[in-house]
mmCIF file of C-alpha atoms and ligand atoms in Angstrom:
data_model
loop_
_atom_site.group_PDB
_atom_site.id
_atom_site.type_symbol
_atom_site.label_atom_id
_atom_site.label_comp_id
_atom_site.label_asym_id
_atom_site.label_seq_id
_atom_site.Cartn_x
_atom_site.Cartn_y
_atom_site.Cartn_z
ATOM 1 C CA MET A 797 102.602 34.641 34.310
ATOM 2 C CA THR A 798 100.898 37.127 36.721
ATOM 3 C CA GLU A 799 100.970 40.721 35.847
ATOM 4 C CA ARG A 800 101.093 43.377 38.592
ATOM 5 C CA ARG A 801 98.451 46.076 38.098
ATOM 6 C CA PRO A 802 97.290 49.188 39.999
ATOM 7 C CA ASN A 803 94.858 48.506 42.663
ATOM 8 C CA ARG A 804 91.217 47.630 41.571
ATOM 9 C CA THR A 805 88.102 49.421 42.749
ATOM 10 C CA LEU A 806 86.661 47.175 45.477
ATOM 11 C CA GLY A 807 83.466 47.480 47.591
ATOM 12 C CA PRO A 808 80.097 45.917 47.909
ATOM 13 C CA ASP A 809 78.987 45.749 44.299
ATOM 14 C CA HIS A 810 82.631 45.493 42.832
ATOM 15 C CA ASP A 811 83.462 42.510 45.046
ATOM 16 C CA THR A 812 80.784 40.499 43.456
ATOM 17 C CA PHE A 813 82.045 41.354 39.852
ATOM 18 C CA TRP A 814 85.572 40.350 40.786
ATOM 19 C CA SER A 815 84.330 37.148 42.464
ATOM 20 C CA TYR A 816 82.878 36.020 39.274
ATOM 21 C CA CYS A 817 85.958 37.043 37.273
ATOM 22 C CA ASN A 818 88.087 34.887 39.500
ATOM 23 C CA LEU A 819 85.875 31.896 38.600
ATOM 24 C CA GLY A 820 86.444 32.874 34.879
ATOM 25 C CA GLU A 821 82.950 34.211 34.620
ATOM 26 C CA PHE A 822 82.243 37.696 33.067
ATOM 27 C CA ARG A 823 78.900 38.717 34.668
ATOM 28 C CA LEU A 824 77.298 42.151 34.963
ATOM 29 C CA GLN A 825 74.301 43.396 36.666
ATOM 30 C CA LYS A 826 71.065 42.875 34.613
ATOM 31 C CA CYS A 827 68.038 44.707 36.066
ATOM 32 C CA ASN A 828 65.194 42.391 36.999
ATOM 33 C CA THR A 829 62.595 44.925 36.140
ATOM 34 C CA CYS A 830 63.646 46.648 32.863
ATOM 35 C CA ALA A 831 66.450 44.168 31.777
ATOM 36 C CA LYS A 832 68.962 46.763 31.290
ATOM 37 C CA VAL A 833 72.639 45.558 31.584
ATOM 38 C CA GLN A 834 74.807 48.001 33.369
ATOM 39 C CA TRP A 835 78.461 48.786 34.218
ATOM 40 C CA PRO A 836 80.016 49.788 36.501
ATOM 41 C CA PRO A 837 77.998 48.096 39.224
ATOM 42 C CA THR A 838 75.715 50.185 41.276
ATOM 43 C CA PRO A 839 73.130 49.562 44.016
ATOM 44 C CA MET A 840 70.343 50.856 41.690
ATOM 45 C CA CYS A 841 69.443 50.614 38.000
ATOM 46 C CA ASN A 842 70.337 53.659 36.050
ATOM 47 C CA GLU A 843 67.273 53.318 33.896
ATOM 48 C CA CYS A 844 64.362 52.513 36.193
ATOM 49 C CA LEU A 845 65.847 52.930 39.790
ATOM 50 C CA SER A 846 65.038 49.269 40.670
ATOM 51 C CA ASP A 847 67.394 47.709 43.289
ATOM 52 C CA GLN A 848 66.743 44.101 42.071
ATOM 53 C CA PHE A 849 69.539 42.729 39.884
ATOM 54 C CA THR A 850 70.726 39.313 38.641
ATOM 55 C CA TRP A 851 74.453 38.958 37.947
ATOM 56 C CA THR A 852 74.177 37.701 34.388
ATOM 57 C CA PRO A 853 76.818 35.939 32.190
ATOM 58 C CA MET A 854 77.890 38.189 29.224
ATOM 59 C CA SER A 855 78.598 36.685 25.848
ATOM 60 C CA GLY A 856 82.231 38.026 25.860
ATOM 61 C CA ARG A 857 81.576 39.362 22.274
ATOM 62 C CA ALA A 858 82.265 43.077 21.811
ATOM 63 C CA THR A 859 83.465 45.594 19.331
ATOM 64 C CA ILE A 860 86.127 48.419 19.655
ATOM 65 C CA ASN A 861 84.550 51.661 20.418
ATOM 66 C CA THR A 862 87.697 53.739 20.779
ATOM 67 C CA TYR A 863 91.184 53.447 22.320
ATOM 68 C CA CYS A 864 94.037 55.489 23.503
ATOM 69 C CA THR A 865 97.746 54.920 24.134
ATOM 70 C CA PHE A 866 99.300 56.451 27.178
ATOM 71 C CA GLU A 867 102.682 57.995 26.485
ATOM 72 C CA ARG A 868 103.374 59.108 30.042
ATOM 73 C CA PRO A 869 103.766 56.730 33.173
ATOM 74 C CA TYR A 870 100.636 57.227 35.271
ATOM 75 C CA TYR A 871 101.137 53.979 37.229
ATOM 76 C CA LYS A 872 104.367 52.275 37.736
ATOM 77 C CA GLU A 873 102.802 48.981 36.848
ATOM 78 C CA CYS A 874 101.673 50.289 33.379
ATOM 79 C CA PRO A 875 104.792 51.494 31.611
ATOM 80 C CA PRO A 876 104.257 53.562 28.434
ATOM 81 C CA PRO A 877 103.370 53.156 25.756
ATOM 82 C CA TRP A 878 100.343 51.584 27.521
ATOM 83 C CA GLU A 879 97.258 50.786 25.370
ATOM 84 C CA ALA A 880 93.686 51.026 26.710
ATOM 85 C CA VAL A 881 90.608 50.066 24.808
ATOM 86 C CA LEU A 882 86.939 50.987 25.303
ATOM 87 C CA VAL A 883 84.881 48.123 24.000
ATOM 88 C CA GLU A 884 81.123 48.018 23.471
ATOM 89 C CA LEU A 885 79.768 44.751 24.867
ATOM 90 C CA GLU A 886 77.126 42.928 22.772
ATOM 91 C CA GLU A 887 74.786 43.443 25.721
ATOM 92 C CA GLY A 888 75.129 47.267 25.501
ATOM 93 C CA PRO A 889 77.449 48.573 28.110
ATOM 94 C CA LEU A 890 80.758 50.182 27.362
ATOM 95 C CA PHE A 891 83.748 48.488 29.160
ATOM 96 C CA MET A 892 87.188 50.034 29.536
ATOM 97 C CA SER A 893 89.923 47.296 29.247
ATOM 98 C CA ASN A 894 93.258 46.509 27.639
ATOM 99 C CA PRO A 895 93.899 44.738 24.374
ATOM 100 C CA LYS A 896 95.586 41.328 24.614
ATOM 101 C CA GLY A 897 97.819 40.106 21.755
ATOM 102 C CA PHE A 898 97.311 43.073 19.470
ATOM 103 C CA SER A 899 97.898 46.724 19.126
ATOM 104 C CA VAL A 900 94.902 49.012 19.054
ATOM 105 C CA GLU A 901 96.713 51.576 16.889
ATOM 106 C CA GLY A 902 94.868 51.945 13.652
ATOM 107 C CA ARG A 903 92.020 49.503 14.387
ATOM 108 C CA PRO A 904 88.683 50.876 13.219
ATOM 109 C CA ARG A 905 85.675 51.407 15.300
ATOM 110 C CA GLY A 906 83.595 48.155 15.186
ATOM 111 C CA THR A 907 86.399 45.800 15.064
ATOM 112 C CA PRO A 908 85.142 42.549 16.654
ATOM 113 C CA VAL A 909 86.915 41.501 19.835
ATOM 114 C CA LYS A 910 86.216 38.754 22.386
ATOM 115 C CA LEU A 911 86.813 38.471 26.086
ATOM 116 C CA ALA A 912 89.873 36.798 27.646
ATOM 117 C CA PHE A 913 91.116 36.775 31.195
ATOM 118 C CA LEU A 914 94.691 37.801 32.310
ATOM 119 C CA ASP A 915 96.102 36.580 35.564
ATOM 120 C CA CYS A 916 96.874 39.708 37.492
ATOM 121 C CA GLU A 917 97.767 40.773 41.064
ATOM 122 C CA ASP A 918 97.363 43.941 43.146
ATOM 123 C CA ASP A 919 97.650 44.783 46.872
ATOM 124 C CA ALA A 920 94.508 42.779 47.568
ATOM 125 C CA GLY A 921 95.915 39.674 45.941
ATOM 126 C CA PRO A 922 95.629 37.727 42.671
ATOM 127 C CA PHE A 923 92.757 38.254 40.397
ATOM 128 C CA LYS A 924 91.558 37.572 36.800
ATOM 129 C CA LEU A 925 91.361 40.709 34.743
ATOM 130 C CA PRO A 926 88.921 40.835 31.763
ATOM 131 C CA VAL A 927 90.759 41.863 28.665
ATOM 132 C CA PHE A 928 89.922 41.680 24.972
ATOM 133 C CA GLU A 929 91.585 39.947 22.115
ATOM 134 C CA LEU A 930 90.805 39.978 18.304
ATOM 135 C CA ALA A 931 87.776 37.940 17.531
HETATM 136 ZN ZN1 ZN B 1672 65.940 48.776 35.412
#
């Protein structure tokens, strides 16, 4: 089943990210100079200012950093209560997402989670959204 979602951020670097997601691959930019993995995508490394990256597959392993539950409707596609989770990827970056198949309430920081993809759709068409389920 496809879930309707608010429109994604699209553009030069983001389009590459979503193209990999749609292939079922979770890849982020890894700097060719200093090896830092970064999110969100940018044209320049946050660490060393290099503009040379490789879109590198992530392990999909992460831990819960923090979370929140929206009690007000900010997007019609996301009726409250709407849970969002900030995970820390094994490779370092923090990544905002949604929990899949569990509630974040009461989950301690450091709870292991793993990547999954959710079939979604926005004004630009269908896409696969990276979400996280309990590991
Ligand atoms: Zn760098």
